[in-house]
Coordinates of C-alpha atoms and ligand atoms in Angstrom, one line a residue:
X1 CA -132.9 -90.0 -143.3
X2 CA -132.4 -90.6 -139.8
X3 CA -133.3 -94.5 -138.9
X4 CA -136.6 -93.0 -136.8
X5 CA -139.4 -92.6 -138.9
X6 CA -142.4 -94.2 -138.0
X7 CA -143.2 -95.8 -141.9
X8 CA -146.7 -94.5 -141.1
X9 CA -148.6 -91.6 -141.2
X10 CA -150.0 -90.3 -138.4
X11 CA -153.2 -88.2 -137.1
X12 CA -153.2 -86.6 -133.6
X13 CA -156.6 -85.4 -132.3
X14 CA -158.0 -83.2 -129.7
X15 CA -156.3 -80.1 -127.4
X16 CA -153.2 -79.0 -128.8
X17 CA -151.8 -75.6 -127.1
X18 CA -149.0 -73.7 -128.1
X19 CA -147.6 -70.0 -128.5
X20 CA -149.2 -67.7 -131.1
X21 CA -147.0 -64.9 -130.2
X22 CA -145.2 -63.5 -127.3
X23 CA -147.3 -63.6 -124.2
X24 CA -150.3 -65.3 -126.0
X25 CA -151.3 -69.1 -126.0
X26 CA -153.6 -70.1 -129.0
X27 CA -156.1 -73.1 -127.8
X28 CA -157.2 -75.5 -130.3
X29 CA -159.9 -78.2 -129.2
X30 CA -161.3 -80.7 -131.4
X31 CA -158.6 -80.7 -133.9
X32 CA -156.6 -83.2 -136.3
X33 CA -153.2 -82.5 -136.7
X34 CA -151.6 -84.7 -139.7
X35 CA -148.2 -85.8 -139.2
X36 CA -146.4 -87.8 -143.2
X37 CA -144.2 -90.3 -143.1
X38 CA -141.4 -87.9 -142.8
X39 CA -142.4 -86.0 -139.7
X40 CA -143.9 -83.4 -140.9
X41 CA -147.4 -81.9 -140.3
X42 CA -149.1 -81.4 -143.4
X43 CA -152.6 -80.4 -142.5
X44 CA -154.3 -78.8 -139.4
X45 CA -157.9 -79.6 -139.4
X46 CA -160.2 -77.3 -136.7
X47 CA -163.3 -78.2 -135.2
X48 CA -162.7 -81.6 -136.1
X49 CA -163.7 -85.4 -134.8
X50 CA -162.2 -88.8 -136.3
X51 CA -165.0 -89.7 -137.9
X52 CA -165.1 -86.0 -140.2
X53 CA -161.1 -86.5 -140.7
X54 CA -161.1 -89.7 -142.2
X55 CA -163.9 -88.4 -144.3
X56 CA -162.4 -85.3 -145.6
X57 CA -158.6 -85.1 -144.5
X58 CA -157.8 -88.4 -145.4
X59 CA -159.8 -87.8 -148.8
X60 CA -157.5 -84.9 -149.5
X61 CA -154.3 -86.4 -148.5
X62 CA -155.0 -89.5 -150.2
X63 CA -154.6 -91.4 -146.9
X64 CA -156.0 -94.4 -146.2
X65 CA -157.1 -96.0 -142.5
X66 CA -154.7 -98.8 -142.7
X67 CA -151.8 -96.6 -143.3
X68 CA -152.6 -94.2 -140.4
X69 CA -151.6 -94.0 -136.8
X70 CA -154.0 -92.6 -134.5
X71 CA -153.2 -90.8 -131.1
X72 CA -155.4 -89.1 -128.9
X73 CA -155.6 -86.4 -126.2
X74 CA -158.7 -87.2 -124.1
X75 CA -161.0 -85.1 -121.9
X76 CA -160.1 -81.7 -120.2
X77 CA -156.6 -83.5 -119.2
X78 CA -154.7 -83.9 -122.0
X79 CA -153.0 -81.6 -124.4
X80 CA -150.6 -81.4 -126.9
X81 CA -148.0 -79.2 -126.7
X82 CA -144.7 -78.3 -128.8
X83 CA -141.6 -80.1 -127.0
X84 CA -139.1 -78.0 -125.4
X85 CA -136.2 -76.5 -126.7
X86 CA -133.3 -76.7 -123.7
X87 CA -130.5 -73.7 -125.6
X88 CA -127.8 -74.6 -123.2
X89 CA -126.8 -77.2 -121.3
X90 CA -123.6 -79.7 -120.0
X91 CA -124.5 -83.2 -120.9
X92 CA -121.2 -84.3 -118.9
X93 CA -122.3 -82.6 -115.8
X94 CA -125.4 -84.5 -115.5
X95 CA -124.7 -86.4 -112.8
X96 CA -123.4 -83.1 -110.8
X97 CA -127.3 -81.8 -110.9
X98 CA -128.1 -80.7 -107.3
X99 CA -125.1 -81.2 -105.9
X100 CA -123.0 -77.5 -106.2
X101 CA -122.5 -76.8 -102.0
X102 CA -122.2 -73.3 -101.7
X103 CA -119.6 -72.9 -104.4
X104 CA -120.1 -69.9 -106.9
X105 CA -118.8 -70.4 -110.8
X106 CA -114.9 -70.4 -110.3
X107 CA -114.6 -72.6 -107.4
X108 CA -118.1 -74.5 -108.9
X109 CA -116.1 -75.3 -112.0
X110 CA -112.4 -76.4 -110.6
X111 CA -114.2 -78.6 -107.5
X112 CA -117.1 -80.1 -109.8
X113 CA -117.4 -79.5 -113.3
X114 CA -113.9 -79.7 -114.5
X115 CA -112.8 -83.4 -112.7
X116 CA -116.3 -85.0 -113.7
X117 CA -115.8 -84.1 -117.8
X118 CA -112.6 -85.1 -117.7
X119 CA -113.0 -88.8 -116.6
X120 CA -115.6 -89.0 -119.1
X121 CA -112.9 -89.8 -121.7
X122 CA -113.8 -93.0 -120.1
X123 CA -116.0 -94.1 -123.0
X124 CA -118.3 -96.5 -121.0
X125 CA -118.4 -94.4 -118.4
X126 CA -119.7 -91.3 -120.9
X127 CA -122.5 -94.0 -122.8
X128 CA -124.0 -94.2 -118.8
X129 CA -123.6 -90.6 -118.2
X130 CA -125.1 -89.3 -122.3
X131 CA -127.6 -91.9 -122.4
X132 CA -129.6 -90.9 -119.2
X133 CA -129.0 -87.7 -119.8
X134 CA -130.8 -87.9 -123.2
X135 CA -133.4 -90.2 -121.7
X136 CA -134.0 -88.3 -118.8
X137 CA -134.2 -84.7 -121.0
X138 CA -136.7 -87.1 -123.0
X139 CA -138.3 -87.6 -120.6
X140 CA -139.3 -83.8 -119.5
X141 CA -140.8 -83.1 -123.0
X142 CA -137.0 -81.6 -124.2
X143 CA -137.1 -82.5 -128.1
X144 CA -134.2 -80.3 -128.7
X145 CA -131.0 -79.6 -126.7
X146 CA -127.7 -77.5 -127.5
X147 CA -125.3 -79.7 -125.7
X148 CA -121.9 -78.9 -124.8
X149 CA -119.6 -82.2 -124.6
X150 CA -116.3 -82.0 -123.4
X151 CA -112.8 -82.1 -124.8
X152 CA -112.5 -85.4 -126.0
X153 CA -113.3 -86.4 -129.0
X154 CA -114.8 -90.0 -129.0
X155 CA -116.6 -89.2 -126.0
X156 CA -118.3 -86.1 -127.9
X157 CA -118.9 -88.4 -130.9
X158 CA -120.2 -91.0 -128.9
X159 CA -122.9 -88.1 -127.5
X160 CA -123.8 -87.3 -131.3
X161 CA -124.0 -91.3 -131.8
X162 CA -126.4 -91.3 -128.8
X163 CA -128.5 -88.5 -129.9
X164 CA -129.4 -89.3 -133.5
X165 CA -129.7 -93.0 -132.3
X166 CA -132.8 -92.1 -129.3
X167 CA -133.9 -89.5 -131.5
X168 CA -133.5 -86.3 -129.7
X169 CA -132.9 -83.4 -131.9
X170 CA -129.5 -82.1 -130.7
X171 CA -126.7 -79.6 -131.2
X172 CA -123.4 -81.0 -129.9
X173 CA -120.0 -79.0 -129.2
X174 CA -116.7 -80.4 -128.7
X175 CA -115.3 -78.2 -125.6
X176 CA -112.4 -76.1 -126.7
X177 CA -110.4 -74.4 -124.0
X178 CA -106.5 -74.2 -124.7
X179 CA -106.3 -71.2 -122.0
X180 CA -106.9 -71.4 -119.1
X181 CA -107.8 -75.0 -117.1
X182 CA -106.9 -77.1 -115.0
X183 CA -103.5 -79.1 -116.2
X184 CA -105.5 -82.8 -116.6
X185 CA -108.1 -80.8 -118.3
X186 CA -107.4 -78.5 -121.2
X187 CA -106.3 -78.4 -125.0
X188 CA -102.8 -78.7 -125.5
X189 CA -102.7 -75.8 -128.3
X190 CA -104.9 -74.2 -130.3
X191 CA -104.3 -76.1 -133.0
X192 CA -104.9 -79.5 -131.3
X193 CA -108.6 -77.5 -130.2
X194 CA -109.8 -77.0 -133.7
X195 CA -108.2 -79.9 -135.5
X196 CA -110.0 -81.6 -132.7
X197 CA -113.5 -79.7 -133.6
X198 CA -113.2 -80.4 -137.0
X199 CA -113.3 -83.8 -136.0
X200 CA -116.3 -83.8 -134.5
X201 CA -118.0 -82.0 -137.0
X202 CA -116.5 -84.7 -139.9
X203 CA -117.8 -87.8 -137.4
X204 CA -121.4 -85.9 -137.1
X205 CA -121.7 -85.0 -141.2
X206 CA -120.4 -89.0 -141.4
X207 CA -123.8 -90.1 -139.3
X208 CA -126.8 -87.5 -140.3
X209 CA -125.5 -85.7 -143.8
X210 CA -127.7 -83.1 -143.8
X211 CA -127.3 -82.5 -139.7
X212 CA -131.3 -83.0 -140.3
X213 CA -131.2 -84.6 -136.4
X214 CA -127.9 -83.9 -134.8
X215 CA -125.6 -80.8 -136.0
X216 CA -122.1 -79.9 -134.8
X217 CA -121.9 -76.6 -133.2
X218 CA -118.8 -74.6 -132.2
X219 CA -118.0 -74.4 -129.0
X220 CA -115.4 -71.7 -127.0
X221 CA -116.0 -72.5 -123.4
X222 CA -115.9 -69.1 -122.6
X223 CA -113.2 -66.3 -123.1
X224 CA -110.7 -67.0 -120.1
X225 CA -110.5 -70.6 -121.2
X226 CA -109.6 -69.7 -124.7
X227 CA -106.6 -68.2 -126.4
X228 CA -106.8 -65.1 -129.0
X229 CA -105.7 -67.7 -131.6
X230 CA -108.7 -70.5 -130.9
X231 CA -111.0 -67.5 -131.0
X232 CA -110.0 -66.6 -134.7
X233 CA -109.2 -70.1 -136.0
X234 CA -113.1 -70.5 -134.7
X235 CA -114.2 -68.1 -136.0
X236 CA -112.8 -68.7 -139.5
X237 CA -113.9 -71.9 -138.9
X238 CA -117.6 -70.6 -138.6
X239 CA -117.3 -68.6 -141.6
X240 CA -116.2 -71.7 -143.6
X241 CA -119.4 -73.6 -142.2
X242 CA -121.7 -71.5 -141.5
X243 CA -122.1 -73.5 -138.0
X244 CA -123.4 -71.8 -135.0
X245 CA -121.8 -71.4 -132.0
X246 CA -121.9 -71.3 -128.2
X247 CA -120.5 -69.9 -125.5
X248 CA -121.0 -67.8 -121.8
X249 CA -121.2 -64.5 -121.4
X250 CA -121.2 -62.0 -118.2
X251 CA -122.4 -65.0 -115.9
X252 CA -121.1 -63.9 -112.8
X253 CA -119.2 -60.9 -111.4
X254 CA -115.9 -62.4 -110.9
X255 CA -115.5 -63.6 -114.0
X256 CA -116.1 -60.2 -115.4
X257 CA -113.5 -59.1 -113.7
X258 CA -111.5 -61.5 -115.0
X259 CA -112.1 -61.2 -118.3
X260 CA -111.0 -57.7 -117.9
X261 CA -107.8 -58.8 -116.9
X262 CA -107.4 -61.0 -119.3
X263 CA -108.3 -59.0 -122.1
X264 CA -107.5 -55.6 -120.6
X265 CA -107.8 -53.8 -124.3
X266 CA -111.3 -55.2 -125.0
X267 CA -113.8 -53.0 -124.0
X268 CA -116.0 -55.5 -122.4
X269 CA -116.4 -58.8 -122.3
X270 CA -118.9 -58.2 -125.1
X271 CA -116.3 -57.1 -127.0
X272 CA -113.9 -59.4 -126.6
X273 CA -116.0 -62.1 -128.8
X274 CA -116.5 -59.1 -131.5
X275 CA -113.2 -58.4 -131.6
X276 CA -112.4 -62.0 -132.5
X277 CA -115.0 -62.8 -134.7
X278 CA -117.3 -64.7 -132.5
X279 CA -119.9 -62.3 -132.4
X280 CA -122.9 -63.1 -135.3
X281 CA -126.2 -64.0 -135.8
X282 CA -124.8 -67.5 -135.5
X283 CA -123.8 -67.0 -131.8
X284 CA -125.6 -68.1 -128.4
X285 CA -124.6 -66.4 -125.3
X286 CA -125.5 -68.2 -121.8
X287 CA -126.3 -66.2 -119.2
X288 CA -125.9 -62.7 -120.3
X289 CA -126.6 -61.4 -116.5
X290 CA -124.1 -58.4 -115.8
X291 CA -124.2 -56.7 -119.3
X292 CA -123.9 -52.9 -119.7
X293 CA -125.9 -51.8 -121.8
X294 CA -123.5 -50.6 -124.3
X295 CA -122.9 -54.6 -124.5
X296 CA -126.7 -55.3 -125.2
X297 CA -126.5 -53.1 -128.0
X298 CA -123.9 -54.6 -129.4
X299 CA -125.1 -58.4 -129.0
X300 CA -128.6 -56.7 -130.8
X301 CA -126.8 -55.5 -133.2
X302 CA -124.4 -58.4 -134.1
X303 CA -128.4 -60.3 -133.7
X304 CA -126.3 -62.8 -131.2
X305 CA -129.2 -64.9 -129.3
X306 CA -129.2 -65.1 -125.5
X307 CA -129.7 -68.5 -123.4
X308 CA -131.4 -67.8 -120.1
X309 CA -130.5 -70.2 -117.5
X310 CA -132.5 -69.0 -114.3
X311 CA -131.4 -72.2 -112.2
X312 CA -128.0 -72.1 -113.0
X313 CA -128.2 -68.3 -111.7
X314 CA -130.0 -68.9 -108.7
X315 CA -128.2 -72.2 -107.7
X316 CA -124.4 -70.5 -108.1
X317 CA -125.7 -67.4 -107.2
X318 CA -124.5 -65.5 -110.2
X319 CA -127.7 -63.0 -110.7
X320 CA -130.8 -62.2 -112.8
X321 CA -130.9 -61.7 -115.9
X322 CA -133.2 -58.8 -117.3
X323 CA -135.1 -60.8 -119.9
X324 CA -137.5 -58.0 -120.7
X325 CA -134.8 -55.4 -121.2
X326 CA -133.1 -58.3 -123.5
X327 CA -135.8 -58.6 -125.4
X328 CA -136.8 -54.9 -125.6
X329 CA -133.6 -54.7 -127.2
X330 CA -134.8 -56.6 -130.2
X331 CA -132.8 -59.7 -129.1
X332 CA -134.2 -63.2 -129.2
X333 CA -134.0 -65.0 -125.7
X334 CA -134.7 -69.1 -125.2
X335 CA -134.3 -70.8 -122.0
X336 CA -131.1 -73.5 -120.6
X337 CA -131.3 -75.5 -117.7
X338 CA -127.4 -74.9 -117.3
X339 CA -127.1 -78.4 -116.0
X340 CA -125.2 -79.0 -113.8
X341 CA -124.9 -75.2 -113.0
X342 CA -128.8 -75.6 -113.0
X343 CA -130.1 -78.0 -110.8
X344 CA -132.8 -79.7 -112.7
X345 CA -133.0 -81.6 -116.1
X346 CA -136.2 -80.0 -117.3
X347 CA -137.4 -76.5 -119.4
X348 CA -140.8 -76.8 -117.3
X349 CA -138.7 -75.7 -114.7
X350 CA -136.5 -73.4 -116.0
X351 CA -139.6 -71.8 -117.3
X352 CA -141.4 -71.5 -113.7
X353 CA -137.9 -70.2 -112.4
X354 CA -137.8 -67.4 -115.4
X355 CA -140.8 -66.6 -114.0
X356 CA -140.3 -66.4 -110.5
X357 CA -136.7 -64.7 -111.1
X358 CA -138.7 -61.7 -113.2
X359 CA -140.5 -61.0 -110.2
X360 CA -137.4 -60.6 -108.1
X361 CA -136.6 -57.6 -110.4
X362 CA -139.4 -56.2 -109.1
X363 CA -139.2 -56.2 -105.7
X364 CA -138.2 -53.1 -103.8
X365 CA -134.4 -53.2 -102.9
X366 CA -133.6 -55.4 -105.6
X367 CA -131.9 -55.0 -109.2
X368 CA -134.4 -52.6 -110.7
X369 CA -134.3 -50.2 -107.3
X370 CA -133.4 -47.5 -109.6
X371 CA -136.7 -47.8 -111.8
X372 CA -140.3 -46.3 -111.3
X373 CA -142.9 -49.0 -110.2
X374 CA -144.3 -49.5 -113.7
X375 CA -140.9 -50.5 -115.2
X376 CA -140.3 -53.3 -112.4
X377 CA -143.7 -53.9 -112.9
X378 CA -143.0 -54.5 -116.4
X379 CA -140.2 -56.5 -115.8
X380 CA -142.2 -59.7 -114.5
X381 CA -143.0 -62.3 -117.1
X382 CA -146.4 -64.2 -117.6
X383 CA -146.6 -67.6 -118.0
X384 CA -147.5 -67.3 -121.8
X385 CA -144.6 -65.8 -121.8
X386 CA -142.3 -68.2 -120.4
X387 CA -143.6 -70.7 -122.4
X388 CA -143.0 -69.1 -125.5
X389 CA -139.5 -68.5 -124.4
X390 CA -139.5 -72.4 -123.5
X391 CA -140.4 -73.2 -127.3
X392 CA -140.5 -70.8 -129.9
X393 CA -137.7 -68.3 -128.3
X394 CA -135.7 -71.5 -128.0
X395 CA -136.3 -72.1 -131.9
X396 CA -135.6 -69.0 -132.6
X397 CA -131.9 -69.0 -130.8
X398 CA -130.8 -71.9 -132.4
X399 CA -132.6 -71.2 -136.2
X400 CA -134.9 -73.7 -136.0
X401 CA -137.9 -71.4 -136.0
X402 CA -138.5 -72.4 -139.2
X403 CA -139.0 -75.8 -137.9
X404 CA -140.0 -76.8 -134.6
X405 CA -141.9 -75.0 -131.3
X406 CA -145.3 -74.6 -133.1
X407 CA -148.1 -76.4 -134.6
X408 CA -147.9 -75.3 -138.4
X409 CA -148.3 -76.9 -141.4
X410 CA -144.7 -77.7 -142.9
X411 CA -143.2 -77.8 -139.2
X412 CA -141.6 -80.9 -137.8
X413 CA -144.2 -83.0 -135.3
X414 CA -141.7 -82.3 -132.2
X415 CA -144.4 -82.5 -129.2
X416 CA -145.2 -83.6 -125.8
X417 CA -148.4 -85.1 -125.1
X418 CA -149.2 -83.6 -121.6
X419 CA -151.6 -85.6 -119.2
X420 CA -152.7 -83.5 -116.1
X421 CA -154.2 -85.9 -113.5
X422 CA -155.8 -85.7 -110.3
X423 CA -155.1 -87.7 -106.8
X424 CA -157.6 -90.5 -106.5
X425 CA -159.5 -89.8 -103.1
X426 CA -158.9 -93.0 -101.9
X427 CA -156.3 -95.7 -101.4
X428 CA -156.3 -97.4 -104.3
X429 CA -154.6 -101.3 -104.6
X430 CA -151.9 -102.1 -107.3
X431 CA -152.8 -98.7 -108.3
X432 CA -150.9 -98.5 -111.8
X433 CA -151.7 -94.5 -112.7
X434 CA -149.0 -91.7 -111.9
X435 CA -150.7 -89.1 -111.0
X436 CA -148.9 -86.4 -110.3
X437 CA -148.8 -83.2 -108.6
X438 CA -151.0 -81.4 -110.2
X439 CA -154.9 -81.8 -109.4
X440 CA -157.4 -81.0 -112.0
X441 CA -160.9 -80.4 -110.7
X442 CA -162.8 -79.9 -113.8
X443 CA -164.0 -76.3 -113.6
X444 CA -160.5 -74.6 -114.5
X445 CA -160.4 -72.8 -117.7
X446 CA -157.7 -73.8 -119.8
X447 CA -155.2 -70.8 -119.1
X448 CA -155.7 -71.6 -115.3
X449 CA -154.9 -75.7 -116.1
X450 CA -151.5 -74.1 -118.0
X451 CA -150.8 -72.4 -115.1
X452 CA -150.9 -75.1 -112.6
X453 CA -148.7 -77.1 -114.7
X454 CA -146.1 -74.3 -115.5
X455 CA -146.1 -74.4 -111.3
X456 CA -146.9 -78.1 -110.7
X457 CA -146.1 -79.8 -113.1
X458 CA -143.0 -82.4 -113.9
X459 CA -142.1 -85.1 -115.9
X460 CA -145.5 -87.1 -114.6
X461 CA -147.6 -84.9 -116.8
X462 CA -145.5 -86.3 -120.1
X463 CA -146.8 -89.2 -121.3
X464 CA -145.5 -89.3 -124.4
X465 CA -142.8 -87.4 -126.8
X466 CA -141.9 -87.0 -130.3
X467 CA -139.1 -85.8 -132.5
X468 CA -140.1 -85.7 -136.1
X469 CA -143.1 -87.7 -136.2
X470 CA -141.0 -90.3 -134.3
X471 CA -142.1 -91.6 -130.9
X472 CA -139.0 -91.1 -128.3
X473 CA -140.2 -91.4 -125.0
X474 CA -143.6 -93.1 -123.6
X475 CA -144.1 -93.0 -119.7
X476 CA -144.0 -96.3 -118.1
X477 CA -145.1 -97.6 -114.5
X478 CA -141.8 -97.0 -112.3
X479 CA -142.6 -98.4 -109.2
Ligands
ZN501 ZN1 -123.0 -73.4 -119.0

């Protein structure tokens, strides 16, 4: 067991909100949510006060009062929602966010990317870099992050050590790319790439057994960095452990083009990953913007899960992707910040962006020119919507859905509580509150208080954060 458990049980009371299904929000007010020892809610108690749970909850769990912890949301403020679930994103490149120029990816990655992963085999320098990354992810509600590391080894371990220590559920890939890179940065052959992976896998089974907290997960850069032979041994590698994988697909139009020189007998760049064995339910594609839709089918087909970064592709101006035809495809879609592609550490606002880049597809002159004004109608996605993608579609990409990004019985207790506050009228002295930038009035309903957050909101409105019953992050007076 991982060494965050709380020792006690726990009851949460009062709004929790989260996705019912795609495109719907369930409200639940005056509930008890029962959180064991272990993380895990075991009862869900509606129309509820304290004073009824400790009467009949704790009766039937055979809890007591002196061996429960109590939080509560209060008032029309406060919710609890499921943390967020961040499918892709560059730990290393966390201190890159915002700063990209004009640069698109090929010229992003050789000027940016590529020098600042490489002197993180500097292992002090890569505990700064990882541990505010983590705690700054923490700190926007992300309970869960698919991480890509970078070539090195220790440095990757030391991510996994950092992870499982602060608590964040985490996936973490050692960097393979034995292709094509920059001379200071790449893989010397592609057996030095997976003898390297498979050390990072044995280091992470060495710290959490059961990868309960922190799991390996394989990790092709993407195809032009990787030769035909790290493809397979990867591949055979995934087959042995039943790992998943990551990777980028069809981010921008260059590197389509490139891929098509470098693989000039693959059909598409789709292809290329079936053709070397990459291409399974197992498998999360970033980006997935210039597909054709004989790829689409195929990635539905092989059930590979898509990671929508909408920062990432408005900051290196690589596209938008069509979630809606994605996902009318059958495929399951979760949301990446892409840092340091993306600009910003936090799902809340890769959410608002999947949002606002939906309704791009439907402007006239845009991607969807070539469809009536229902379909690009149809192409714009609601808040509910992004949220779910922000939670549940994220669980769903990286098979946790049986776990986390709802409120269930037999689910992990991985959530955000979520304080919406208002700005005091006055100057206040020594004022010690945060409040914000979103301002509750009091007559909202609660789908229009979602909705100024989702547009709002930041990392002010989360007080507090949990991974597995444990407390990871608690907002503190900064100032
Ligand atoms: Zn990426």
């Amino acid at each position: 067991m991982p060494p965050s458990q709380p020792g006690k049980n726990q009851v949460f009371f009062g709004t929790f909100i989260h996705a019912k299904k795609f495109g719907e929000l369930e409200y639940l007010h005056n509930t008890a949510i029962c959180v064991d020892v272990s993380g895990k809610i075991v009862a869900i108690e509606p129309n509820c006060n304290q004073q009824k749970a400790v009467e009949t909850v704790y009766a039937r769990l055979g809890w007591s009062l002196d061996t429960v912890a109590i939080s509560v949301a209060r008032d029309h403020r406060q919710f609890f929602f499921p943390g967020f679930i961040d499918t892709h994103v560059h730990a290393p490149q966390y201190p890159n966010i915002g700063v990209f120029g004009k640069s698109t990816l090929l010229d992003w990655l050789n000027k940016y990317t590529f020098p600042m992963e490489a002197s993180l085999s500097s292992l002090p320098k890569a505990r700064r870099v990882y541990t505010r990354c983590i705690r700054r992810t923490l700190a926007h509600g992300t309970t869960t992050a698919a991480y890509y590391a970078t070539i090195d080894v220790n440095a990757t371990n030391l991510l996994a050590d950092l992870c499982f220590s602060m608590g964040q559920r985490a996936f973490v890939g050692r960097v393979c790319m034995d292709h094509l890179g920059p001379e200071y940065y790449i893989d010397e052959s592609p057996d030095h790439a997976l003898a390297a992976t498979r050390a990072t896998i044995d280091h992470i089974r060495s710290i959490d057994s059961n990868f309960e907290i922190v799991s390996p997960i394989l990790t092709p850069r993407f195809a032009p960095a990787c030769s035909v032979e790290t493809m397979r041994g990867l591949s055979e590698l995934q087959k042995q452990t039943q790992l998943p994988m990551q990777t980028h697909i069809s981010e921008n139009v260059n590197e389509v083009e490139l891929v098509k020189e470098l693989f000039p007998d693959s059909r598409s760049y789709a292809d290329v990953y079936d053709t070397h064995g990459l291409l399974n339910e197992k498998m999360i594609l970033a980006h997935a913007i210039h597909l054709t839709e004989e790829e689409a089918d195929l990635i539905a087909e092989r059930k590979a899960k898509i990671a929508h970064c909408p920062c990432s592709n408005s900051a290196l101006t690589s596209g938008i992707a069509r979630v809606r035809w994605l996902l009318g495809k059958g495929i399951q879609v979760g949301l990446g910040t892409d840092m340091s592609g993306g600009y910003s550490p936090s799902i809340l606002e890769a959410a608002r962006q999947a949002k606002l880049v939906s309704n791009h597809l439907a402007v006239p002159g845009g991607r969807s020119d070539d469809l009536s004004w229902e379909e690009r109608e149809e192409a714009k996605l609601s808040v509910e919507e992004v949220l779910y993608l922000a939670t549940r579609g994220g669980a769903q990409v990286l098979g946790l859905a049986n776990k986390v990004g709802v409120f269930e019985v037999g689910k992990q207790w991985d959530a955000q509580l979520v304080d919406l506050g208002t700005v005091p009228d006055e100057v206040v002295e020594d004022d010690q509150a945060i409040h914000g930038n979103v301002d509750v009035f009091g007559w909202e309903t609660w789908d229009e208080r979602v909705a100024k957050w989702v547009f709002n909101g930041d990392d002010r409105n989360t007080k507090k954060v949990w991974v597995q019953g444990r407390l990871v992050h608690v907002q503190t007076y900064m100032y």
